[in-house]
Coordinates of C-alpha atoms in Angstrom, one line a residue:
Chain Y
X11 CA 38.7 11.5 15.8
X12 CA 36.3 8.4 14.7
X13 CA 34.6 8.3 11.1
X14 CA 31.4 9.5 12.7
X15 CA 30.1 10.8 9.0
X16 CA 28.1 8.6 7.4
X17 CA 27.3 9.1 3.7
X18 CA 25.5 6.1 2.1
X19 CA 24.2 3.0 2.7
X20 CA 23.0 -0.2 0.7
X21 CA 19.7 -1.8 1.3
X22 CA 19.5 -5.9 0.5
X23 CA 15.7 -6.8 -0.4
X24 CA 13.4 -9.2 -2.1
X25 CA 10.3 -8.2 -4.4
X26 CA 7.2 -8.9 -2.4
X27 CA 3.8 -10.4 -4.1
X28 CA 1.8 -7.3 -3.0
X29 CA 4.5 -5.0 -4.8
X30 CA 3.6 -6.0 -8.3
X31 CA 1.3 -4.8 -10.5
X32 CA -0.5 -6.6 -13.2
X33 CA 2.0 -6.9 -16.0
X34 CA 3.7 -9.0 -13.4
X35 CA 6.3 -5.4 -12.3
X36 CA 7.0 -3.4 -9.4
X37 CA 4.6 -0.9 -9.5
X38 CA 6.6 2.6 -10.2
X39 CA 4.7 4.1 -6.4
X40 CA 7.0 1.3 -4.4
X41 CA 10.6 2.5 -5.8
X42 CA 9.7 5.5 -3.3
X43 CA 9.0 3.0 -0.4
X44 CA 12.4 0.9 -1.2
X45 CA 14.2 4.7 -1.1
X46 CA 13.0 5.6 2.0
X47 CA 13.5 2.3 3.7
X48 CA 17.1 2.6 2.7
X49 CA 17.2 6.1 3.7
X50 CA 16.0 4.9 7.2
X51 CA 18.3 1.9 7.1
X52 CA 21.1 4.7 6.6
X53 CA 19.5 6.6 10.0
X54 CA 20.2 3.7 11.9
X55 CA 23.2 3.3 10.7
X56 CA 23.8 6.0 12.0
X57 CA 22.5 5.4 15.5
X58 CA 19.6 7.6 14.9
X59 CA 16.1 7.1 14.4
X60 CA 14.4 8.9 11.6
X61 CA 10.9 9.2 13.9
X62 CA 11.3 8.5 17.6
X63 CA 9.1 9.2 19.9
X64 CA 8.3 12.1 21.4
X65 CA 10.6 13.8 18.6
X66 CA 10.2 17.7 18.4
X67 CA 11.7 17.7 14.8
X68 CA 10.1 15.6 11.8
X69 CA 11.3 15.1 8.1
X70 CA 8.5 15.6 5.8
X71 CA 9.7 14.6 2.4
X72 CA 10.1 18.1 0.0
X73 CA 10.4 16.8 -3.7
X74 CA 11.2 12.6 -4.6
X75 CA 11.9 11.7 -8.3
X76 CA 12.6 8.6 -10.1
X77 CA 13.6 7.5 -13.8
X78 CA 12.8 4.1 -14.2
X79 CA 15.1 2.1 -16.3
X80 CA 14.4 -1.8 -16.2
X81 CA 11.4 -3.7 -14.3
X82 CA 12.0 -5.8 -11.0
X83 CA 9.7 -8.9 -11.1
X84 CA 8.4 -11.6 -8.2
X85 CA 11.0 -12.4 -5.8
X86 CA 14.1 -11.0 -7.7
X87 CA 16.4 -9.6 -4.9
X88 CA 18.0 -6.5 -5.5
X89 CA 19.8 -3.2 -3.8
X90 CA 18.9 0.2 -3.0
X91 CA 21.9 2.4 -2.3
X92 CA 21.2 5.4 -1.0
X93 CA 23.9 8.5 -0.3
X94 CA 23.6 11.9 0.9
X95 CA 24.8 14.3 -1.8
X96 CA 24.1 18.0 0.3
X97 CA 23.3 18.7 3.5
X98 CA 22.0 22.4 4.3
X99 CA 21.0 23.9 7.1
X100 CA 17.1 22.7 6.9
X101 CA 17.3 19.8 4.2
X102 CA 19.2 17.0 3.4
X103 CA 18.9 15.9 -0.2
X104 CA 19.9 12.4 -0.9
X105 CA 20.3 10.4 -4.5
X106 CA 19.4 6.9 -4.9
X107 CA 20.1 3.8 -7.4
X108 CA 18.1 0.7 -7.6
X109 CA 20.5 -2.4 -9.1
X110 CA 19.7 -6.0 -9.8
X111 CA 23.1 -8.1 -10.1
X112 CA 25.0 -5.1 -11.2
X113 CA 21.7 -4.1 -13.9
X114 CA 20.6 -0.8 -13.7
X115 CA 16.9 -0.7 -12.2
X116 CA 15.6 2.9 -11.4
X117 CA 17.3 5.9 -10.1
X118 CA 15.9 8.2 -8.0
X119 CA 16.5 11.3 -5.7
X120 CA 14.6 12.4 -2.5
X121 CA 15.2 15.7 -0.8
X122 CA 13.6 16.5 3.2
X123 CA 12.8 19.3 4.9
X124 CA 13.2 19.6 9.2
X125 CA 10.4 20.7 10.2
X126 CA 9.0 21.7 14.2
X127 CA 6.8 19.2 15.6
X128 CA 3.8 21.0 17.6
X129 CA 0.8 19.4 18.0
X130 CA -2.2 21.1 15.8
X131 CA 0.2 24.4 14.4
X132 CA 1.1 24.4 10.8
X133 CA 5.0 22.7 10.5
X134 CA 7.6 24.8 10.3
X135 CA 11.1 24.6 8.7
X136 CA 13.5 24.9 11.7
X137 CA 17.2 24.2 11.5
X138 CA 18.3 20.2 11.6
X139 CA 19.3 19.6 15.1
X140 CA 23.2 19.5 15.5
X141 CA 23.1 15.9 17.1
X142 CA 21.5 15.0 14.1
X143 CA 23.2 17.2 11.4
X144 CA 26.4 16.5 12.4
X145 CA 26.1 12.5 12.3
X146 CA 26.1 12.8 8.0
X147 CA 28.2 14.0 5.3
X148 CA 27.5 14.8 1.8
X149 CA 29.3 12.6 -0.5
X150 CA 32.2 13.8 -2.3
X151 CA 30.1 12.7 -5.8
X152 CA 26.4 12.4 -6.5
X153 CA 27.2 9.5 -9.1
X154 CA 26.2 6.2 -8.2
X155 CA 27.7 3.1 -9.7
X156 CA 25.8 -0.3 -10.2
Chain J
X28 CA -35.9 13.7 19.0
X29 CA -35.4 11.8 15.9
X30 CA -33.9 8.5 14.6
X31 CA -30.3 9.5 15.1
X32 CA -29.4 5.8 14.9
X33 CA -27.0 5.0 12.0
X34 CA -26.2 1.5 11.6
X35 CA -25.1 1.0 7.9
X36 CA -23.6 2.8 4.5
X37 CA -22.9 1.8 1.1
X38 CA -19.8 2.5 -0.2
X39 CA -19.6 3.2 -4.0
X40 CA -16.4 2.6 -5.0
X41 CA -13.8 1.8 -8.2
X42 CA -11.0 -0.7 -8.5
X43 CA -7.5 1.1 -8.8
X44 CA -5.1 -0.1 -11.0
X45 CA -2.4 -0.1 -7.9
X46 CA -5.0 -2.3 -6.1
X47 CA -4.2 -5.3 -8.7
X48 CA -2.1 -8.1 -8.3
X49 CA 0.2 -9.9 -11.4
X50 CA -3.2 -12.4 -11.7
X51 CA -4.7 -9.4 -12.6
X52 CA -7.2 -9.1 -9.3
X53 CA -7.4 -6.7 -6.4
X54 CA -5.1 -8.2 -3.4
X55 CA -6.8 -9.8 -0.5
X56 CA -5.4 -7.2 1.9
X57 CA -7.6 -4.4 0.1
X58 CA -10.9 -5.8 1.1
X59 CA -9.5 -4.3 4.6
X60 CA -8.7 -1.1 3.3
X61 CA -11.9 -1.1 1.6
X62 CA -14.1 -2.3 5.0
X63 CA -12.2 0.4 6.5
X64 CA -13.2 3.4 4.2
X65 CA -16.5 2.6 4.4
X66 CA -16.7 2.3 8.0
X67 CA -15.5 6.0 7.8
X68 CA -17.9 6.9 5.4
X69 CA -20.0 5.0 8.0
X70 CA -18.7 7.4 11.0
X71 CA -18.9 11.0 8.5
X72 CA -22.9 10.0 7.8
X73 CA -23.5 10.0 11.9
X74 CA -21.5 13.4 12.1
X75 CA -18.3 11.9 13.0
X76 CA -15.2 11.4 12.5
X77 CA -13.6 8.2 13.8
X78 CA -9.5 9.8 14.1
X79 CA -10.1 13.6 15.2
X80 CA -7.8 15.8 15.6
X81 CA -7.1 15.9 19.8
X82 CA -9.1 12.9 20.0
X83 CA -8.6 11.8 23.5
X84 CA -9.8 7.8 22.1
X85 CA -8.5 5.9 19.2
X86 CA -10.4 2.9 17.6
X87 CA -7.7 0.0 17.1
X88 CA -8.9 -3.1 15.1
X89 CA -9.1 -6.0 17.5
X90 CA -10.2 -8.8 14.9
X91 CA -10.7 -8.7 11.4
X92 CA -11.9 -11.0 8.3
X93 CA -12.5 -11.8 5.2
X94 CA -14.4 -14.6 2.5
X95 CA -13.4 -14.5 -1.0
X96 CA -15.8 -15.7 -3.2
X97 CA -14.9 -13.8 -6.6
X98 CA -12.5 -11.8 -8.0
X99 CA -12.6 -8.1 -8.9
X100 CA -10.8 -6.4 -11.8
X101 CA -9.1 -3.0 -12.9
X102 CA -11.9 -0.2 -13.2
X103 CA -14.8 -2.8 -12.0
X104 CA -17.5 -1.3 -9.7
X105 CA -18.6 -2.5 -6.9
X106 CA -19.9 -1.7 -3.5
X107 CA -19.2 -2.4 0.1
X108 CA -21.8 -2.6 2.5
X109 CA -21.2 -2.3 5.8
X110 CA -23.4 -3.1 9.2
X111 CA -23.3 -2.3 12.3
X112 CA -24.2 -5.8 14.1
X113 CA -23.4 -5.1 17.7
X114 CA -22.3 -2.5 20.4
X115 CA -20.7 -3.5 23.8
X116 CA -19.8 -0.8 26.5
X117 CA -15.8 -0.8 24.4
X118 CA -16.0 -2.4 21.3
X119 CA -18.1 -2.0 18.3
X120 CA -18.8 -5.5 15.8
X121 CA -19.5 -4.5 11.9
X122 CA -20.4 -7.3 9.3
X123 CA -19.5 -6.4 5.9
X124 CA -20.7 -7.5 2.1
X125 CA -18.5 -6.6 -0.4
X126 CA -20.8 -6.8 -4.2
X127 CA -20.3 -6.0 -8.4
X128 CA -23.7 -5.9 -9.9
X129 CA -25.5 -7.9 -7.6
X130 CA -23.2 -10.5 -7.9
X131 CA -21.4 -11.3 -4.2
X132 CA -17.5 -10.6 -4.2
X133 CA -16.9 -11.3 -1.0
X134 CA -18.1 -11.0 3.0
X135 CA -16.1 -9.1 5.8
X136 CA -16.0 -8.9 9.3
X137 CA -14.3 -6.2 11.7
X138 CA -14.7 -5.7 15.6
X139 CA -12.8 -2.7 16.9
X140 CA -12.2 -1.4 20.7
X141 CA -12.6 2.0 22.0
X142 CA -8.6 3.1 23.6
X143 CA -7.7 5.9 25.6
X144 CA -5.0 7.8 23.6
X145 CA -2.2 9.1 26.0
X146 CA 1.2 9.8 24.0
X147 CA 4.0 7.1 24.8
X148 CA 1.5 5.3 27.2
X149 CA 0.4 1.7 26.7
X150 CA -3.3 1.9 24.9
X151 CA -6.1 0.9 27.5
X152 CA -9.6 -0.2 26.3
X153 CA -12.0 2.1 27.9
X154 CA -15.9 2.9 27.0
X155 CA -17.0 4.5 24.0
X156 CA -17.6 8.0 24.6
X157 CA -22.0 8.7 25.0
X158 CA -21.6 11.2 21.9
X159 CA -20.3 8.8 19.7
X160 CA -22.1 5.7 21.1
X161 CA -25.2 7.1 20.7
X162 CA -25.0 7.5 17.3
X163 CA -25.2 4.1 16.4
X164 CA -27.1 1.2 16.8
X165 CA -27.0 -2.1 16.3
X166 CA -29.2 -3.5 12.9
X167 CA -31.3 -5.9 14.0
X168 CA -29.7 -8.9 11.5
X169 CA -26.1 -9.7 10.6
X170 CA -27.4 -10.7 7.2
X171 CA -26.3 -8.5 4.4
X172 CA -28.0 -9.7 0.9
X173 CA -26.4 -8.7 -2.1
Chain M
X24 CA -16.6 15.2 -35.9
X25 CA -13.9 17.0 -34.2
X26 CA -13.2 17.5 -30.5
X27 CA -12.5 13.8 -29.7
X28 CA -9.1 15.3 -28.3
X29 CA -8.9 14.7 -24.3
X30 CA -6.2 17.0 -22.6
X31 CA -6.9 16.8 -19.3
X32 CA -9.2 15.8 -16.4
X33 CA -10.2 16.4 -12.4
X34 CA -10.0 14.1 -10.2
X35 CA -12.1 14.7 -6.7
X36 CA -10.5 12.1 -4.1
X37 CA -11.2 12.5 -0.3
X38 CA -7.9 11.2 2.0
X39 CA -8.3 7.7 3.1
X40 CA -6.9 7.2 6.9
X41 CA -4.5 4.7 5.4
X42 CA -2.5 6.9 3.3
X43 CA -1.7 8.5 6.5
X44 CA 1.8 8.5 8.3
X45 CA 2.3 8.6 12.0
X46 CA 2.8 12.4 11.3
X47 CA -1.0 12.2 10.7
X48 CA -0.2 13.2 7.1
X49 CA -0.6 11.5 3.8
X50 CA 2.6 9.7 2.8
X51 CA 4.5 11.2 0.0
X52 CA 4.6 8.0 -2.1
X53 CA 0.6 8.0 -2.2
X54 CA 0.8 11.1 -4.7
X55 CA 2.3 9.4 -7.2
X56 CA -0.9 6.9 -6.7
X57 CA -3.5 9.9 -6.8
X58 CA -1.9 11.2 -10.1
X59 CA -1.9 7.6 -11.6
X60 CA -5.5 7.0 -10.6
X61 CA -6.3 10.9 -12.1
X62 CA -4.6 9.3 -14.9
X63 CA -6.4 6.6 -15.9
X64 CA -9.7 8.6 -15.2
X65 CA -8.3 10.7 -17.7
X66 CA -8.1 7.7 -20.1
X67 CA -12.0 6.2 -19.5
X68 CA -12.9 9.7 -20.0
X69 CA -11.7 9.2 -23.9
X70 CA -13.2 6.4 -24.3
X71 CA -10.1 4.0 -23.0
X72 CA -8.8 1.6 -20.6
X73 CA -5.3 1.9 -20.0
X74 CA -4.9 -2.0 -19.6
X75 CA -7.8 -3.6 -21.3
X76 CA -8.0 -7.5 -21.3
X77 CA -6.2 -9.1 -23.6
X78 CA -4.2 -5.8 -24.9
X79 CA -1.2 -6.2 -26.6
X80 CA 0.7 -2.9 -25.4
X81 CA 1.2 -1.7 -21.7
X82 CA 2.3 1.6 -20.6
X83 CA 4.6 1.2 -17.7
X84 CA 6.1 4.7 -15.8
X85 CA 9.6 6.0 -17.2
X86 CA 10.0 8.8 -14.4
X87 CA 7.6 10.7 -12.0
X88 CA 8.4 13.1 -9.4
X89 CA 6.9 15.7 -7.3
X90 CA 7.4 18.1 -5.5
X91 CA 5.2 18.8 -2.1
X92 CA 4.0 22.4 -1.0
X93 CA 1.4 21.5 2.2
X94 CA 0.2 17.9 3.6
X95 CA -2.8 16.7 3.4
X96 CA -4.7 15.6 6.6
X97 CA -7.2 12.9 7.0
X98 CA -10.6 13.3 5.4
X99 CA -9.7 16.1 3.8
X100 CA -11.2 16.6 0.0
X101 CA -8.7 17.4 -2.6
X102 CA -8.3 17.7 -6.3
X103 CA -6.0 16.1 -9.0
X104 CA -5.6 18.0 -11.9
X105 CA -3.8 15.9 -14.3
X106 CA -2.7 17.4 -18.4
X107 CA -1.2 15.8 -21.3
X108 CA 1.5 18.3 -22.1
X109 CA 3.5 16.4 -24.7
X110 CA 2.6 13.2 -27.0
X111 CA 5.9 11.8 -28.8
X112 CA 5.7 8.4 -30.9
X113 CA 6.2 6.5 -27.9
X114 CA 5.8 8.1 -25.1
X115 CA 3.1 10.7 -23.2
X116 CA 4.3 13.1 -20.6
X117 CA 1.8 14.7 -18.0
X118 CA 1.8 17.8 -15.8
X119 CA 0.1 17.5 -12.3
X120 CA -1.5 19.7 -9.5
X121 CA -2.8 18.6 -6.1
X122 CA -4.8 21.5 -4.9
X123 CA -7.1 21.7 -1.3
X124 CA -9.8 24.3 -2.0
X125 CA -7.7 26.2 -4.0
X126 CA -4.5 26.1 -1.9
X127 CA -1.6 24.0 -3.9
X128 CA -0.4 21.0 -2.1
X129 CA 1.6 19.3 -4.6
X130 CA 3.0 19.7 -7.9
X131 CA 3.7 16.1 -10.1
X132 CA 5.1 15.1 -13.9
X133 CA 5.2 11.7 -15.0
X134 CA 5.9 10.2 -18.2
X135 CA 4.8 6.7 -20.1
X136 CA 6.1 4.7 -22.6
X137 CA 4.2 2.4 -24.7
X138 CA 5.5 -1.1 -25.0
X139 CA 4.6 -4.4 -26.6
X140 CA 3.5 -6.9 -24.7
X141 CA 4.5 -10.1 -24.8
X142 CA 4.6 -12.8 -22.3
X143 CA 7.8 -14.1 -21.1
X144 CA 9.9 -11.9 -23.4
X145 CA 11.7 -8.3 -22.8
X146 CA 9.5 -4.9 -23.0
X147 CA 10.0 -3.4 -25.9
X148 CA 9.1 0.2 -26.5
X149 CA 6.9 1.0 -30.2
X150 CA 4.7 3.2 -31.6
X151 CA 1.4 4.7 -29.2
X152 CA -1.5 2.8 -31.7
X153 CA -3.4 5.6 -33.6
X154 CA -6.1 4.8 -32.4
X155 CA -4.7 5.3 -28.5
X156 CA -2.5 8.4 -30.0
X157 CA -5.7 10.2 -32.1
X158 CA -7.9 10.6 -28.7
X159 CA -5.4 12.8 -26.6
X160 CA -3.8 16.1 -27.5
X161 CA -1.3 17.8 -25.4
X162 CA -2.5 21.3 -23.9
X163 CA -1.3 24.3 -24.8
X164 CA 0.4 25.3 -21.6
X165 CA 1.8 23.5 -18.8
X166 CA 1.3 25.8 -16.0
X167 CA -1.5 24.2 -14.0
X168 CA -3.3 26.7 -12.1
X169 CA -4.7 26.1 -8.3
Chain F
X20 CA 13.0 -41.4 1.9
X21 CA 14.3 -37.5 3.2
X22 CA 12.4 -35.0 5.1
X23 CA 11.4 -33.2 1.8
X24 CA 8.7 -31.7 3.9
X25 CA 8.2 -28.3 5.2
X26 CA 5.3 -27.1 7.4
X27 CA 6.5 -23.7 8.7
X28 CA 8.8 -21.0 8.3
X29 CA 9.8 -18.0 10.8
X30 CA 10.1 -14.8 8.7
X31 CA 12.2 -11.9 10.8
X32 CA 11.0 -8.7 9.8
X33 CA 10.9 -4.9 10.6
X34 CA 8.5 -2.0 10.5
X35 CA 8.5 0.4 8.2
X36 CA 7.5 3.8 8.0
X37 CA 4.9 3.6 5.2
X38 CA 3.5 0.8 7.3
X39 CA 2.5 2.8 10.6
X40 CA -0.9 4.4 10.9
X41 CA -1.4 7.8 12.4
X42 CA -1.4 6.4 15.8
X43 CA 1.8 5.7 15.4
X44 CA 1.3 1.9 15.1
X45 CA 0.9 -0.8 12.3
X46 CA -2.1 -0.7 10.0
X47 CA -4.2 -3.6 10.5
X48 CA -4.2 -4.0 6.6
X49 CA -0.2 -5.2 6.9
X50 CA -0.7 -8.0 9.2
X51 CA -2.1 -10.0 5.9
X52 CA 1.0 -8.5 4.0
X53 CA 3.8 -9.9 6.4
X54 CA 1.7 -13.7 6.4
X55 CA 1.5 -13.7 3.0
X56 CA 5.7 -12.6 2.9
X57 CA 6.0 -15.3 5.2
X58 CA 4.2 -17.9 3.0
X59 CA 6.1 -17.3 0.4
X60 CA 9.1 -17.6 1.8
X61 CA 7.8 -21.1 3.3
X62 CA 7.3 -22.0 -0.4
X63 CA 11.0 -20.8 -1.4
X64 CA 12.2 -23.0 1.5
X65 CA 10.5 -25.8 0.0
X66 CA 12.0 -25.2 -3.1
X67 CA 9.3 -23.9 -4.8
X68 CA 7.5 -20.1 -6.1
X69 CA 3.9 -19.6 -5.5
X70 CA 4.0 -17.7 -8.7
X71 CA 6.7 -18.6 -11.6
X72 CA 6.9 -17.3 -14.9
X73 CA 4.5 -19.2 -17.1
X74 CA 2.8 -20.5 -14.3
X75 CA -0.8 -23.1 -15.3
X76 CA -2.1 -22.8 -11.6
X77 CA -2.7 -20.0 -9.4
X78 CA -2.9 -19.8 -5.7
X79 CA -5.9 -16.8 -5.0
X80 CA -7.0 -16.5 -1.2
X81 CA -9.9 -18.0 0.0
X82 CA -10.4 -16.5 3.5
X83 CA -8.1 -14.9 6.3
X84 CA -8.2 -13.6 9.6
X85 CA -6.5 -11.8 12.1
X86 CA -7.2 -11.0 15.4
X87 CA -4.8 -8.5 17.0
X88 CA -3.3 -8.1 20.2
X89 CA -1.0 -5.1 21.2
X90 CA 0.7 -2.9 18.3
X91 CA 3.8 -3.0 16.2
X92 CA 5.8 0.3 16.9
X93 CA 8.3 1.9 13.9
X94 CA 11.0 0.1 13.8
X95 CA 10.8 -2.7 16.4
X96 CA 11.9 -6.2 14.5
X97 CA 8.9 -9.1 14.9
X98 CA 9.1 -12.6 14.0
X99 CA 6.1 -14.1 12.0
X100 CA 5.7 -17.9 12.1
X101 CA 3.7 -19.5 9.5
X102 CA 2.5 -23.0 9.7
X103 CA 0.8 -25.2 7.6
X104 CA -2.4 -27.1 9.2
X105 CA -4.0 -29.0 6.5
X106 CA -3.5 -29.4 3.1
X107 CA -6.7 -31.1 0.5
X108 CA -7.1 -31.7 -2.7
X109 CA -7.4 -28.2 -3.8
X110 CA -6.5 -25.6 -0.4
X111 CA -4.3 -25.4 1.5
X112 CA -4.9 -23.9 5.3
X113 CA -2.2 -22.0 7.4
X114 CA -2.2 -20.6 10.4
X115 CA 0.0 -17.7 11.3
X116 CA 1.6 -15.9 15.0
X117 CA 3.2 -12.0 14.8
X118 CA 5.3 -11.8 17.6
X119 CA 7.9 -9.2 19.4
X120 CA 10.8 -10.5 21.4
X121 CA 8.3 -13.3 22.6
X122 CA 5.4 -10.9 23.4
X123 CA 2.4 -12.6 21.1
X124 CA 1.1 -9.6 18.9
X125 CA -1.5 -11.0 16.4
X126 CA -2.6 -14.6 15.5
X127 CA -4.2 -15.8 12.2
X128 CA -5.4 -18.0 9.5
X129 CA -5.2 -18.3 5.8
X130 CA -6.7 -20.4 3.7
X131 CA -5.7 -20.0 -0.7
X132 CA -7.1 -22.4 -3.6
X133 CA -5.5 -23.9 -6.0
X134 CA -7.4 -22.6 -9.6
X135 CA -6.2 -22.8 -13.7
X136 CA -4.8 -19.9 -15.1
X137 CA -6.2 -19.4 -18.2
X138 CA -6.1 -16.0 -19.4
X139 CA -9.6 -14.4 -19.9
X140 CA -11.7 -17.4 -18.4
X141 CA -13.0 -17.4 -14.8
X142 CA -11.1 -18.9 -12.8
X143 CA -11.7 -22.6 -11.5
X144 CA -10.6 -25.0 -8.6
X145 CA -8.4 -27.8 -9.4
X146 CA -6.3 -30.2 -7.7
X147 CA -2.9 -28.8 -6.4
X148 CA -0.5 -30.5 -8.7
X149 CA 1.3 -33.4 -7.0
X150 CA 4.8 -31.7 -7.1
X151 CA 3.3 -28.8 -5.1
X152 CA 1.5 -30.9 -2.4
X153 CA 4.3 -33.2 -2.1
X154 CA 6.4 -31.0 -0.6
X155 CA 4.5 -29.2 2.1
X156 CA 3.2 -31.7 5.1
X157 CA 0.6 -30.1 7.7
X158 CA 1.8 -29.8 11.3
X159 CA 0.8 -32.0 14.1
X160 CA -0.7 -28.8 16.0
X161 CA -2.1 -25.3 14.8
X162 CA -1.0 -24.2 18.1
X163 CA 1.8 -21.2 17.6
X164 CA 3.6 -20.6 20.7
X165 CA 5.4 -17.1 21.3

């Protein structure tokens, strides 16, 4: 059997101009952007796509946290590791650390709901799709390291 | 019947402290966002809304731009005046004048194309419905005066 | 004279069609944007501006989460509820509810620090001035109500 | 003498999520986003940031355009080609081609100032120092091909 299971990925990026706020900083609302760009990085990764189209299921996001720990200024690259720390049957709840050359930057967690996708009804929670489901695993720890 | 015509609005609006840049000034790419809402505002004023839900057409931006001629900063005023300058059977021109106190900020222009909307189909200008044409018209100069 | 001591404030917002996601919903990381603009209302309405010209503390974001109950759809009028619910030396900490007519859409907390400010050198975290500290006071409960 | 000169850059790129519009495609508003990402990573090619720590001059934008061809779809990788058409005494003019796998998506122009960066006085045009201009060179042609 292959290694079919993925768990985590690492995003590379660069701070962008239009990311910083006035005292010259990521502005905190954009941590949440770089998690879910890693988060769909880790999709891919996968061999999924997060939102194709024509999709029946969508992932609204449920709750998304962050503690911010250090600030990211113009043009500094840095990583966004992302893991999947549970899988249940209609969410998948993933924990996330920002680092900057090993420096601890912001970490953050983001949990998502599966929800039906029917044009002009209310969403509904429905279970994750077993092509989907079955793709991830949880990681055996919820700690990241820098 | 009555003067059902709408060709302009005046958006009163307040800079947002997410809008800034590390100078300390709103980010060129707002004046968009801000041309944008009060085209909206624009469309709600005639009785409309431009992004419906079920809409069968869809507005896409075919050309957009913007002067600078000032900056604005965290919690300034200002408005944005918008005009509509012409009407062709699929696309709709607006000229735009962004102001603080008078003073001129900056001046806009946006032309955008009426689309059919068929899900995973390529778009396709088509004409702008009568109901929604017929709601505006066309001011009779481009010139917006601060 | 006495009740110079701001707790809380309402924001009224409308959504704009470019917090929207393809989902035809607002994106998640906007809400931290709506409580952070609900925020610094909150701050003119005692008097302040969270980053004044020429101040020599900032108050960048230590954490913020929320948690989300219902989307929010375009054009759609909303309130932000925002409440000081605890004032330590150096930091602020507010609770936050997004309601639509009534109906709870998402629930927020975010906490501030207040930092010198000095160009070129680390942020450094010190006392809230007095005269910053003396015009809020946290509210009795935290429990924000639809 | 070496080719210390650089007159364009071709950023590879991807869309996001928090990028697309309910449609389902790119916001206009991003198209200025991904030229400005590509500008600055012309300038980092050339050796250079637009905005380093302690910088005297500033580089504000002083008009920009877009017109826009078909849309960006989530996910789909682009190209945007940035080239430099003039450069004077004090601005510096660019012009600026989105496209997919070849397929021309949006073309446009951006033109910034030089200014002094003096904190709390207006901002003013001045010369672009000579260890800025000396680096970039405008291209023969503003014509971007696909």
């Amino acid at each position: 059997m292959t290694s079919a299971h993925w768990s985590e990925y690492r995003l590379h990026r660069r701070v962008q101009f239009y990311e910083l706020d006035p005292a010259g900083i990521v502005h905190f609302s954009w941590f949440f952007r770089y998690m879910e760009e890693a988060e769909h990085a880790l999709w891919r990764e996968a061999g999924l796509s997060i939102a194709p189209p024509g999709a029946e299921v969508a992932f609204p996001r449920v709750s998304a946290a962050f503690d911010y720990h250090q600030p990211l200024r113009f043009e500094e690259e840095f990583e966004v590791h992302i893991r999947v720390v549970a899988i249940a049957q209609k969410t998948i709840r993933y924990a996330c650390l920002v680092t900057r050359a090993g420096a601890r930057i912001a970490t953050g967690t983001l949990t998502i709901a599966c929800v039906s996708r029917r044009p002009n009804e209310p969403m509904k929670a429905v279970p994750i799709p077993a092509e989907i489901a079955s793709r991830f695993a949880a990681a055996a720890s919820a700690d990241l390291e820098a």
